[in-house]
Short mmCIF file of N, CA and C in Angstrom, two decimals:
data_model
loop_
_atom_site.label_atom_id
_atom_site.label_comp_id
_atom_site.label_asym_id
_atom_site.label_seq_id
_atom_site.Cartn_x
_atom_site.Cartn_y
_atom_site.Cartn_z
N MET J 1 33.33 -13.29 2.24
CA MET J 1 32.29 -12.36 1.98
C MET J 1 32.30 -11.41 3.09
N SER J 2 32.14 -10.14 2.74
CA SER J 2 32.11 -8.94 3.81
C SER J 2 30.75 -8.47 3.91
N THR J 3 30.42 -7.96 4.87
CA THR J 3 29.10 -7.35 5.14
C THR J 3 29.29 -5.80 5.49
N GLN J 4 28.39 -5.06 4.87
CA GLN J 4 28.29 -3.49 4.93
C GLN J 4 27.22 -3.34 5.84
N THR J 5 27.31 -2.28 6.64
CA THR J 5 26.28 -1.68 7.41
C THR J 5 25.69 -0.58 6.63
N LEU J 6 24.36 -0.51 6.46
CA LEU J 6 23.74 0.55 5.78
C LEU J 6 23.42 1.83 6.71
N PRO J 7 23.75 2.95 6.33
CA PRO J 7 23.51 4.04 6.97
C PRO J 7 21.91 4.56 7.10
N GLU J 8 21.72 5.08 8.08
CA GLU J 8 20.43 5.49 8.44
C GLU J 8 19.19 4.53 8.06
N VAL J 9 19.49 3.24 8.46
CA VAL J 9 18.50 2.09 8.29
C VAL J 9 17.31 2.28 9.26
N ASP J 10 16.22 2.51 8.85
CA ASP J 10 14.97 2.66 9.58
C ASP J 10 14.08 1.75 8.68
N VAL J 11 13.95 0.34 9.05
CA VAL J 11 13.21 -0.36 8.21
C VAL J 11 11.87 -0.92 8.74
N ARG J 12 11.05 -1.44 7.91
CA ARG J 12 9.89 -2.31 8.07
C ARG J 12 9.61 -3.21 7.19
N PRO J 13 9.08 -4.35 7.45
CA PRO J 13 8.88 -5.38 6.47
C PRO J 13 7.93 -4.86 5.24
N GLU J 14 8.31 -5.38 4.17
CA GLU J 14 7.48 -5.24 2.94
C GLU J 14 7.46 -6.58 2.11
N GLY J 15 6.52 -6.90 1.42
CA GLY J 15 6.21 -8.14 1.02
C GLY J 15 6.78 -8.53 -0.42
N THR J 16 7.30 -9.70 -0.51
CA THR J 16 7.62 -10.19 -1.88
C THR J 16 7.23 -11.75 -1.82
N ASP J 17 7.48 -12.49 -2.86
CA ASP J 17 7.32 -13.84 -2.87
C ASP J 17 5.74 -14.11 -2.76
N HIS J 18 5.17 -13.68 -3.83
CA HIS J 18 3.50 -13.86 -3.72
C HIS J 18 3.11 -15.22 -3.86
N THR J 19 2.02 -15.45 -3.23
CA THR J 19 1.13 -16.76 -3.57
C THR J 19 0.33 -16.49 -4.52
N GLY J 20 -0.43 -17.61 -5.06
CA GLY J 20 -1.31 -17.51 -6.12
C GLY J 20 -2.53 -16.43 -5.92
N ASP J 21 -2.81 -16.23 -4.67
CA ASP J 21 -3.90 -15.30 -4.42
C ASP J 21 -3.32 -13.78 -4.12
N ASP J 22 -2.15 -13.57 -4.68
CA ASP J 22 -1.54 -12.31 -4.36
C ASP J 22 -1.24 -11.86 -3.00
N THR J 23 -1.19 -12.86 -2.02
CA THR J 23 -0.77 -12.70 -0.64
C THR J 23 0.62 -12.83 -0.60
N PRO J 24 1.48 -11.97 -0.10
CA PRO J 24 2.93 -12.39 0.12
C PRO J 24 3.21 -13.45 1.00
N LYS J 25 4.09 -14.32 0.61
CA LYS J 25 4.53 -15.37 1.53
C LYS J 25 5.38 -14.84 2.71
N MET J 26 6.13 -13.93 2.59
CA MET J 26 6.98 -13.23 3.51
C MET J 26 7.26 -11.75 3.26
N PHE J 27 7.50 -11.02 4.10
CA PHE J 27 7.83 -9.79 4.11
C PHE J 27 9.28 -9.63 4.44
N HIS J 28 10.07 -8.39 3.75
CA HIS J 28 11.34 -8.10 3.79
C HIS J 28 11.43 -6.69 4.55
N TYR J 29 12.74 -6.53 5.15
CA TYR J 29 12.90 -5.25 5.80
C TYR J 29 13.61 -4.45 4.59
N VAL J 30 13.01 -3.22 4.51
CA VAL J 30 13.68 -2.18 3.72
C VAL J 30 13.73 -0.80 4.37
N ARG J 31 14.52 0.00 3.58
CA ARG J 31 14.65 1.32 4.13
C ARG J 31 13.24 2.10 4.22
N LYS J 32 12.80 2.69 5.28
CA LYS J 32 11.80 3.27 5.47
C LYS J 32 11.41 4.54 4.57
N ALA J 33 12.57 5.25 4.30
CA ALA J 33 12.56 6.31 3.57
C ALA J 33 12.00 5.93 2.11
N LYS J 34 12.39 4.68 1.63
CA LYS J 34 12.11 4.42 0.40
C LYS J 34 10.63 3.67 0.08
N ILE J 35 10.03 3.39 1.21
CA ILE J 35 8.75 2.81 1.13
C ILE J 35 7.61 3.70 0.35
N ALA J 36 7.49 4.90 0.90
CA ALA J 36 6.49 5.86 0.20
C ALA J 36 6.78 6.03 -1.23
N GLU J 37 8.11 6.22 -1.50
CA GLU J 37 8.43 6.56 -2.88
C GLU J 37 8.14 5.44 -3.82
N SER J 38 8.44 4.15 -3.34
CA SER J 38 8.22 2.99 -4.19
C SER J 38 6.72 2.82 -4.40
N ALA J 39 5.86 2.99 -3.24
CA ALA J 39 4.45 2.78 -3.23
C ALA J 39 3.87 3.76 -4.35
N VAL J 40 4.23 5.20 -4.16
CA VAL J 40 3.80 6.13 -5.04
C VAL J 40 4.34 6.12 -6.64
N MET J 41 5.54 6.07 -6.61
CA MET J 41 6.14 6.02 -7.99
C MET J 41 6.34 4.75 -8.77
N GLY J 42 6.11 3.69 -7.93
CA GLY J 42 6.58 2.27 -8.46
C GLY J 42 8.06 1.87 -8.63
N THR J 43 8.68 2.64 -8.03
CA THR J 43 10.30 2.35 -8.04
C THR J 43 10.55 1.20 -7.28
N HIS J 44 11.51 0.43 -7.65
CA HIS J 44 11.96 -0.72 -6.70
C HIS J 44 12.69 -0.33 -5.40
N VAL J 45 12.51 -1.30 -4.41
CA VAL J 45 13.38 -1.01 -3.12
C VAL J 45 14.33 -2.20 -3.10
N VAL J 46 15.41 -2.09 -2.25
CA VAL J 46 16.38 -3.18 -2.11
C VAL J 46 16.03 -3.60 -0.63
N ALA J 47 15.69 -4.91 -0.33
CA ALA J 47 15.68 -5.37 1.01
C ALA J 47 17.02 -5.67 1.53
N LEU J 48 17.00 -5.72 2.92
CA LEU J 48 18.36 -5.95 3.46
C LEU J 48 19.00 -7.27 2.98
N CYS J 49 18.23 -8.29 2.49
CA CYS J 49 18.64 -9.64 2.19
C CYS J 49 19.17 -9.47 0.59
N GLY J 50 18.91 -8.38 0.04
CA GLY J 50 19.36 -8.07 -1.47
C GLY J 50 18.15 -8.24 -2.47
N GLU J 51 17.01 -8.64 -2.00
CA GLU J 51 15.76 -8.91 -2.92
C GLU J 51 15.40 -7.41 -3.37
N VAL J 52 15.09 -7.46 -4.71
CA VAL J 52 14.70 -6.10 -5.20
C VAL J 52 13.07 -6.33 -5.75
N PHE J 53 12.29 -5.37 -5.47
CA PHE J 53 10.97 -5.33 -5.69
C PHE J 53 10.26 -4.10 -5.43
N PRO J 54 9.11 -3.82 -6.30
CA PRO J 54 8.40 -2.63 -5.94
C PRO J 54 7.53 -2.71 -4.54
N VAL J 55 7.31 -1.83 -3.67
CA VAL J 55 6.40 -1.97 -2.66
C VAL J 55 4.87 -2.05 -3.05
N THR J 56 4.26 -3.06 -2.64
CA THR J 56 2.71 -3.29 -3.02
C THR J 56 1.81 -3.63 -1.72
N ARG J 57 2.44 -4.10 -0.76
CA ARG J 57 1.81 -4.43 0.25
C ARG J 57 2.36 -3.95 1.65
N SER J 58 1.54 -3.72 2.60
CA SER J 58 1.88 -3.36 3.99
C SER J 58 1.71 -4.66 5.02
N PRO J 59 2.77 -4.94 5.74
CA PRO J 59 2.58 -5.98 6.68
C PRO J 59 1.40 -5.96 7.82
N LYS J 60 0.97 -7.05 8.16
CA LYS J 60 -0.13 -7.00 9.27
C LYS J 60 0.76 -7.72 10.55
N PRO J 61 0.40 -7.41 11.77
CA PRO J 61 0.88 -7.97 12.78
C PRO J 61 1.02 -9.58 12.66
N GLY J 62 2.10 -10.10 12.79
CA GLY J 62 2.20 -11.49 12.82
C GLY J 62 2.52 -12.17 11.33
N SER J 63 2.80 -11.05 10.38
CA SER J 63 3.04 -11.69 9.15
C SER J 63 4.55 -12.23 9.12
N PRO J 64 4.61 -13.38 8.30
CA PRO J 64 5.97 -13.88 8.24
C PRO J 64 7.14 -12.92 7.58
N VAL J 65 8.33 -12.94 8.31
CA VAL J 65 9.44 -12.21 7.78
C VAL J 65 10.50 -13.05 7.23
N CYS J 66 10.99 -12.45 6.06
CA CYS J 66 12.17 -13.05 5.54
C CYS J 66 13.40 -13.49 6.69
N PRO J 67 13.67 -14.60 6.74
CA PRO J 67 14.76 -15.18 7.82
C PRO J 67 16.03 -14.32 7.77
N GLU J 68 16.50 -14.16 6.46
CA GLU J 68 17.73 -13.37 6.11
C GLU J 68 17.77 -12.00 6.55
N CYS J 69 16.53 -11.29 6.13
CA CYS J 69 16.40 -9.96 6.54
C CYS J 69 16.49 -9.75 8.02
N LYS J 70 15.60 -10.69 8.68
CA LYS J 70 15.54 -10.53 10.12
C LYS J 70 17.01 -10.67 10.75
N LYS J 71 17.67 -11.77 10.44
CA LYS J 71 19.06 -11.85 10.89
C LYS J 71 20.04 -10.62 10.51
N ILE J 72 19.85 -10.12 9.41
CA ILE J 72 20.75 -8.88 9.28
C ILE J 72 20.28 -7.73 10.03
N TYR J 73 18.97 -7.43 10.19
CA TYR J 73 18.28 -6.47 11.11
C TYR J 73 18.65 -6.69 12.32
N ASP J 74 18.64 -7.77 12.92
CA ASP J 74 19.02 -8.07 14.42
C ASP J 74 20.49 -7.93 14.62
N ASN J 75 21.37 -7.65 13.61
CA ASN J 75 22.83 -7.59 13.94
C ASN J 75 23.23 -6.06 13.60
N LEU J 76 22.32 -5.32 13.10
CA LEU J 76 22.57 -3.90 12.91
C LEU J 76 22.68 -3.17 14.14
N PRO J 77 23.65 -2.10 14.29
CA PRO J 77 23.86 -1.36 15.48
C PRO J 77 22.64 -0.48 15.75
N ALA J 78 22.18 -0.15 16.92
CA ALA J 78 21.22 0.66 17.23
C ALA J 78 21.38 2.10 16.54
N GLY J 79 20.31 2.56 16.03
CA GLY J 79 20.45 4.12 15.50
C GLY J 79 21.04 4.12 14.13
N GLY J 80 21.12 2.85 13.49
CA GLY J 80 21.57 2.92 11.96
C GLY J 80 22.98 3.27 11.80
N GLU J 81 23.78 3.36 12.83
CA GLU J 81 25.12 3.67 12.62
C GLU J 81 26.07 2.67 12.09
#
């Protein structure tokens, strides 16, 4: 399995995996440029881990982050190159 580096990756966590009360169980890292578009237009974003979903929530400090997204994000080169 090969790994691709995404160009211009500027990410922040976004939520999926909702609980019964509509609170996300964890947040995923997605391209920052796609967050506003998804929130306004309802388009789907692709997280670093491959999860596809529309942006519906913003994370709060201390929110749980997808372990796979975090692992990928931590291994990306600085500056998104």
